[in-house]
Coordinates of C-alpha atoms and ligand atoms in Angstrom, one line a residue:
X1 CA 1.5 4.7 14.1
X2 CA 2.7 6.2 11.2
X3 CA 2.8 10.4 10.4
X4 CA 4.2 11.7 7.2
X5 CA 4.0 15.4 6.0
X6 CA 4.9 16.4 2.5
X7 CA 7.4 13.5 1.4
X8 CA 8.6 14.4 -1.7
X9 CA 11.1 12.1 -3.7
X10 CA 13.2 13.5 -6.7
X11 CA 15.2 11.1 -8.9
X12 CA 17.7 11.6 -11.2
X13 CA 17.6 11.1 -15.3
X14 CA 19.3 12.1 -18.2
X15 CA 15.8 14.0 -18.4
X16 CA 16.5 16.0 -15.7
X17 CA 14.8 15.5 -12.4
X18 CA 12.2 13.3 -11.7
X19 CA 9.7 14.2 -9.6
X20 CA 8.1 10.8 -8.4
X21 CA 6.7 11.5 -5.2
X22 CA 5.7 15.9 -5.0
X23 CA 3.9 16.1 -1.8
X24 CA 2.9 13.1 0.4
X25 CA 0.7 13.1 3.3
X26 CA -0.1 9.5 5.5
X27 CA -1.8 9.4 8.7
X28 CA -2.2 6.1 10.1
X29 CA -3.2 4.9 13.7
X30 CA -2.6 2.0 15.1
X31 CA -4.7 -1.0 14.2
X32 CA -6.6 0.4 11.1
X33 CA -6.1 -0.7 7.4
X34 CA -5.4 2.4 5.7
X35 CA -5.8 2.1 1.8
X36 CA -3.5 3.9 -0.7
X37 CA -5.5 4.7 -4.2
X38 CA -4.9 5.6 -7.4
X39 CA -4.4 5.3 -11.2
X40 CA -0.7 3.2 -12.4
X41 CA 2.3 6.3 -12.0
X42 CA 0.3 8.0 -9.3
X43 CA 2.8 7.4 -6.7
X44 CA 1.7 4.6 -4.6
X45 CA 4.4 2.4 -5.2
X46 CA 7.2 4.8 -4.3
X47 CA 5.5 5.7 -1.4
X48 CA 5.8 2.0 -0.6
X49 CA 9.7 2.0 -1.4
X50 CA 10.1 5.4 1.0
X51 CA 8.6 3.5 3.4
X52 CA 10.4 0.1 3.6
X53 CA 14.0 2.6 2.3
X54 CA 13.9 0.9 -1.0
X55 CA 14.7 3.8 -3.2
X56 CA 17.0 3.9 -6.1
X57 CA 20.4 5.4 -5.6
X58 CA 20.3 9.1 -5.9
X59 CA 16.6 9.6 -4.3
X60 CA 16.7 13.0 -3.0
X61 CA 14.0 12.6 -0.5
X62 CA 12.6 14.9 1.9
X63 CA 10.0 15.5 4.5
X64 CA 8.4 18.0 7.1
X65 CA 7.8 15.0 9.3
X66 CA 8.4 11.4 9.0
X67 CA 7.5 9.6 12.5
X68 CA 6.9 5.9 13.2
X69 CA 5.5 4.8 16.2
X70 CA 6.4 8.2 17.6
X71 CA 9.5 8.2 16.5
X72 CA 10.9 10.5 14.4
X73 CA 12.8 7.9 11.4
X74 CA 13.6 10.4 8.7
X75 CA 17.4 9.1 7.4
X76 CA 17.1 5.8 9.3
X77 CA 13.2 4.4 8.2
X78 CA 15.7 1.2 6.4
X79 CA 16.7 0.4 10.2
X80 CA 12.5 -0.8 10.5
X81 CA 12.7 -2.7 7.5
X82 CA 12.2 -6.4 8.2
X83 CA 12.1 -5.2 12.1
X84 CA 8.8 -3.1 12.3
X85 CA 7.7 -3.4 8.7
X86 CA 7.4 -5.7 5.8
X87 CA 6.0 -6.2 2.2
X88 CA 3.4 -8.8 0.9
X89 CA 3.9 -8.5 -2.4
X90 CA 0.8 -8.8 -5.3
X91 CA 2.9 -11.8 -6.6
X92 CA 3.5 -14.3 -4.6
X93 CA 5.0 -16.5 -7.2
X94 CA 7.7 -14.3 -7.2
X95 CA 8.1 -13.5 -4.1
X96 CA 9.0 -17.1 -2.9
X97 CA 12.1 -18.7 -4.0
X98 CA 10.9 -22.0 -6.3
X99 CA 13.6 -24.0 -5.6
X100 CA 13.5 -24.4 -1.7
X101 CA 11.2 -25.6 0.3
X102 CA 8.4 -23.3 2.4
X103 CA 10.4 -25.0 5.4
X104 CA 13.6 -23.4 3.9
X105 CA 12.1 -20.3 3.2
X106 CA 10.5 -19.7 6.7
X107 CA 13.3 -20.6 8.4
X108 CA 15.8 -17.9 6.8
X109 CA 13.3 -15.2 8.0
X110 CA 13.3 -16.9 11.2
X111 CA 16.4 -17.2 11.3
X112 CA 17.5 -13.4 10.1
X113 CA 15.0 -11.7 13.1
X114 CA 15.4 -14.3 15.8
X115 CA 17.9 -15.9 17.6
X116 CA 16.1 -19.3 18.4
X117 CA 17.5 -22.7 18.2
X118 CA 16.2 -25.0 15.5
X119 CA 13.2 -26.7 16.7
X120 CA 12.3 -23.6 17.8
X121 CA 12.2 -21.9 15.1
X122 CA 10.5 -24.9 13.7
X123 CA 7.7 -24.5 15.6
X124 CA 7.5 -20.8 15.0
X125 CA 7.2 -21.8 11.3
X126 CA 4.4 -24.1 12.1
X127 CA 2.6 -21.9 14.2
X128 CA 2.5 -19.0 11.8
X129 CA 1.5 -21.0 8.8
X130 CA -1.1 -22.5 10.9
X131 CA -2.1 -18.8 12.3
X132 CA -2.5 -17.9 7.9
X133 CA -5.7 -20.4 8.0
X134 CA -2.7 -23.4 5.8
X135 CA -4.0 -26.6 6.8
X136 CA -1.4 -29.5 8.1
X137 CA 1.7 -26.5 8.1
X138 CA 3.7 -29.2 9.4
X139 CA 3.8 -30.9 5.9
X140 CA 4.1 -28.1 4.2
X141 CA 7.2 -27.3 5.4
X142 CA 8.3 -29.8 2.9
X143 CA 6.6 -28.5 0.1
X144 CA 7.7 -26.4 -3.2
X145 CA 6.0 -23.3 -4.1
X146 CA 4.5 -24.8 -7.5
X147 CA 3.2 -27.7 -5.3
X148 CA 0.4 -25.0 -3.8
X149 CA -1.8 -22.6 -5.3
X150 CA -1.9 -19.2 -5.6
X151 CA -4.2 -18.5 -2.3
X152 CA -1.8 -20.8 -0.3
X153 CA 1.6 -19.4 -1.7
X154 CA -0.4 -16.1 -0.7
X155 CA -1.0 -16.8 2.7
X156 CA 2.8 -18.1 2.9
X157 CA 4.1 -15.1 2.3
X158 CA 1.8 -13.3 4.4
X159 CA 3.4 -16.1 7.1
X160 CA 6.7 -14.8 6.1
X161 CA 6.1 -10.6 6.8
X162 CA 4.9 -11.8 10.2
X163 CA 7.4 -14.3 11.1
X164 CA 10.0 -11.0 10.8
X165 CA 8.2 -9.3 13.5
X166 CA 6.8 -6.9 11.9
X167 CA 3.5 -4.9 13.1
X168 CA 3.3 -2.6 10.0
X169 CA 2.4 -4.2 7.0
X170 CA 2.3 -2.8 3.3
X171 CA 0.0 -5.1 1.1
X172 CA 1.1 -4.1 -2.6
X173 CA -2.2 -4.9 -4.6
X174 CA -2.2 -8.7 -2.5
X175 CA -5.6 -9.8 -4.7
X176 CA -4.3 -8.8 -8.3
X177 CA -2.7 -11.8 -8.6
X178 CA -5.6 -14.1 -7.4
X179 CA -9.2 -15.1 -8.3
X180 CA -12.5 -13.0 -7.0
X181 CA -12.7 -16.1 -4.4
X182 CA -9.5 -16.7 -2.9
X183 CA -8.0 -12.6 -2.9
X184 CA -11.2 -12.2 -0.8
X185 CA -10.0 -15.1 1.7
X186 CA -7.1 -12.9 1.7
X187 CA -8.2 -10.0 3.0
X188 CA -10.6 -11.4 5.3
X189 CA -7.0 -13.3 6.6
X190 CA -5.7 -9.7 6.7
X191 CA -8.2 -8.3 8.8
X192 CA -8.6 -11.2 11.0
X193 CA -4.7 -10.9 11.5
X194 CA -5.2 -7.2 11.9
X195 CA -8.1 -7.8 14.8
X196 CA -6.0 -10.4 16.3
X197 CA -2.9 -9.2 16.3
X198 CA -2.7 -5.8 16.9
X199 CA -1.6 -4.9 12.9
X200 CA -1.5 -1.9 11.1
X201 CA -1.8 -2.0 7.3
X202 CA -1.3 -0.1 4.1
X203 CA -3.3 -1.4 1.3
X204 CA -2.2 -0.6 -2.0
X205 CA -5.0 -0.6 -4.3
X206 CA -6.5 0.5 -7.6
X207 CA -9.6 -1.9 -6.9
X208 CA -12.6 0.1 -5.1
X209 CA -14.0 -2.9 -4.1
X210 CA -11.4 -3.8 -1.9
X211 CA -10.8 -0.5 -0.6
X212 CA -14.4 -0.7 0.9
X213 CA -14.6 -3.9 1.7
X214 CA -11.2 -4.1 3.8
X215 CA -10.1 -0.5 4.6
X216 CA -11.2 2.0 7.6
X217 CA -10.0 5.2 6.0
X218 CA -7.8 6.0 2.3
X219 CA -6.0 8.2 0.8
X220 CA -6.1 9.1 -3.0
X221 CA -2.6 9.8 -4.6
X222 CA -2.4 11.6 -7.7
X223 CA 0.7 12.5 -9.7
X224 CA 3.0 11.7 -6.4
X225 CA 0.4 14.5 -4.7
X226 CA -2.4 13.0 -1.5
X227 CA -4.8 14.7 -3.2
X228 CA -8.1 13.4 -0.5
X229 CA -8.3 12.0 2.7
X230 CA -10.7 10.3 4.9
X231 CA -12.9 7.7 6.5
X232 CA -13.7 5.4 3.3
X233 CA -17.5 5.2 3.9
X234 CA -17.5 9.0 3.2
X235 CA -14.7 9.0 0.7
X236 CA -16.9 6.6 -1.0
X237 CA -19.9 8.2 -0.7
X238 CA -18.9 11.3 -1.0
X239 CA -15.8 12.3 -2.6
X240 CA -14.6 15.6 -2.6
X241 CA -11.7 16.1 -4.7
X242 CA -12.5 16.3 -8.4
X243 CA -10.1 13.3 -9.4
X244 CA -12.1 11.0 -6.4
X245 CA -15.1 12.3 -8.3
X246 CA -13.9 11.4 -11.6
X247 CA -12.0 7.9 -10.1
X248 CA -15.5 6.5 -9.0
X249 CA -17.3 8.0 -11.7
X250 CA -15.1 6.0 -14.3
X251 CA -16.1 2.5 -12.1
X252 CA -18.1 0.0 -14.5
X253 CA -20.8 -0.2 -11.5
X254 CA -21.2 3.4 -12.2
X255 CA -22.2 3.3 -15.4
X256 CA -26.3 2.1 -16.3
X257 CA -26.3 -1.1 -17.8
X258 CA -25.2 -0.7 -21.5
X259 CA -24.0 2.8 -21.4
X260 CA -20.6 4.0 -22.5
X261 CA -18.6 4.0 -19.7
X262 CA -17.1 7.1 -18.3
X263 CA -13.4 8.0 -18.4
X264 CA -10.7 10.5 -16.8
X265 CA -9.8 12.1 -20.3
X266 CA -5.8 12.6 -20.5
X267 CA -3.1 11.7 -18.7
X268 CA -1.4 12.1 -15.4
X269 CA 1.4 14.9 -15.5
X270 CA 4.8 13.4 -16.7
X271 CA 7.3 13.5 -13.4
X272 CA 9.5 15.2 -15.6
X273 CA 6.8 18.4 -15.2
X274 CA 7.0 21.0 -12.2
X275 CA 3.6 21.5 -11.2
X276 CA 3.4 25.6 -9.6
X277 CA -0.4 24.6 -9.2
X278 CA -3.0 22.3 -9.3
X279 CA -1.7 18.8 -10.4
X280 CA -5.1 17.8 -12.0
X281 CA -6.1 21.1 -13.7
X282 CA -5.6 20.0 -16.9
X283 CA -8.0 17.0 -16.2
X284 CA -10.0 18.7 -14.0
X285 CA -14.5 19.8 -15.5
X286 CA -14.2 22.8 -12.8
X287 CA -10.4 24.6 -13.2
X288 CA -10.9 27.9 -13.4
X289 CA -7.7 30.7 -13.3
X290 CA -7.3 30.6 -10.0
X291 CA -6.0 26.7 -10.3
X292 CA -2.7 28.0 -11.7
X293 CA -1.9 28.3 -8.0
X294 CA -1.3 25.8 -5.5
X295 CA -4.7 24.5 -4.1
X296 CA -5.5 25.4 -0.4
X297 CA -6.2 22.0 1.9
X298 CA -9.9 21.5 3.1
X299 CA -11.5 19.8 5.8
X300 CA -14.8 18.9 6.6
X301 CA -17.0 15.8 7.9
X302 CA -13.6 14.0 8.9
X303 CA -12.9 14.4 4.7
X304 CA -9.3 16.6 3.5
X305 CA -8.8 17.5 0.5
X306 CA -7.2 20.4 -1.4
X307 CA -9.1 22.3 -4.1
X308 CA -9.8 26.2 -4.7
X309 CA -13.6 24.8 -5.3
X310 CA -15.0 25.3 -1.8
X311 CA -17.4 22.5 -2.7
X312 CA -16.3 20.6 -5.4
Ligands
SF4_401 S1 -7.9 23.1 -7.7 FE1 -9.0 23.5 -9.5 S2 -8.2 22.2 -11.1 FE2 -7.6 21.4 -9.1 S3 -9.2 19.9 -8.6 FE3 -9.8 21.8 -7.7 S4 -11.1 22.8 -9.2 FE4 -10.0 21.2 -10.3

């Protein structure tokens, strides 16, 4: 569904160049959540704006391939926007419009991706709210976003990505806004929507939890680089990379009860840094010399990864 091969975004500054997204690689097929990891500033939100063409002016971006659906898109991926893919947002609050009504707000995405006459579109509304698991969508039609909570305005603008068409969805951390409860309504709604209709998803995430609860494989960014890829049982499991290693090493579950808990010591390179090697070797328990040049990529058990450590 979706094939990307070293996307690298450059932005401009008074700084000099900023190097937000170094060396991307996404392989999604059809039908399969696909989780996008990582610490705050690794990249995943600018991967997120490449894909829906929502970069700031000046974005220098490039690619070695960039298809969608088979299609080759580099230069045009804003013509899919809206048509083939579309954002849920982790704040729904924000994302809807407070002072119209969910009727309102359905209707100008309706209305924007289909050319249906009113009741028509009306009932399109109804039935998509209804398909979110909202009870009595009819009703709400006539409702204000501060009149539900934040698992309903959730699922409404889940009901608004898929009343634009859309088959490719990127979820932007959809729980962070939510309690332990309802976000896990919401991803069981995403998977049942990805079972039942035919979705594909990206699901931005930082939380591990929801990565194995709701994804089939992951990627793990790190300073704008894919750093590991796989099938999340293994990932989980068995990480590979150093940084996986040291991501799932720092979780509070991994800690014994009481103990300090562990930590990835310093910081992710500043984008404003070239990086002629390694990206984590100055983070990294095992860097030796031979770190100072670029990493070679690994595969094994359905796992990539790149690292001079054979077996890291
Ligand atoms: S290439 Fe070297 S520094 Fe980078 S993760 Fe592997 S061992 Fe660590």
């Amino acid at each position: 569904m979706l094939e990307i091969a070293n996307l690298s975004v450059t932005l401009p500054s008074r700084r000099g160049p900023l190097h937000v997204l170094r060396r991307i690689d996404l392989s999604m097929a059809k039908g399969q959540i696909h989780g996008l990891i990582g610490e705050s500033g690794c990249g995943k939100t600018m991967t997120a704006m490449a894909l829906l063409g929502l970069l700031p002016e000046g974005a220098v971006v490039a690619a070695d391939r960039f298809r969608f659906d088979g299609d080759e898109v580099a230069g045009r991926v804003k013509t899919l926007r809206g048509r083939r893919i579309a954002l849920i947002s982790q704040d729904p609050a924000a994302a809807l419009n407070p002072v119209l009504t969910i009727g309102r707000q359905m209707d100008d995405v309706i209305r924007s991706h289909h050319a249906l006459p009113r009741p028509e579109r009306q009932a399109k509304a109804v039935d998509i709210l209804a398909a979110t698991g909202l009870p009595d969508p009819q009703n709400l039609l006539r409702r204000y976003p501060h009149q539900l909570s934040g698992g309903m305005q959730q699922r409404v603008v889940i009901a608004q990505a898929l009343a634009t068409g859309a088959d490719f969805l990127i979820a932007d951390e959809p729980t962070t806004a939510l309690d332990v409860t309802v976000g896990a309504q919401v991803l069981r709604l995403l998977r049942d929507l990805v079972a039942s209709r035919g979705l594909t998803v990206l699901m931005i995430t930082h939380d591990m939890d929801v990565v194995a609860e709701t994804c089939d494989r992951a990627t793990v960014l790190y300073a704008g680089i894919s750093v590991e890829e796989g099938p999340v049982g293994a990932l989980l499991d068995h990480p590979r990379h150093p940084y996986t290693q040291a991501l799932l090493a720092a979780l509070p579950d991994a800690a014994p009860h009481g103990a300090r808990l562990a930590a990835v010591e310093g910081s992710i390179p500043p984008p404003t840094e070239t990086l002629p090697g390694c990206a984590f070797a100055a983070r990294c328990p095992h860097a030796t010399a031979a770190c100072a040049a670029p990493p070679p990529l690994r595969n094994a058990g359905g796992q990539s990864w790149s690292c001079h450590l054979e077996l890291p």
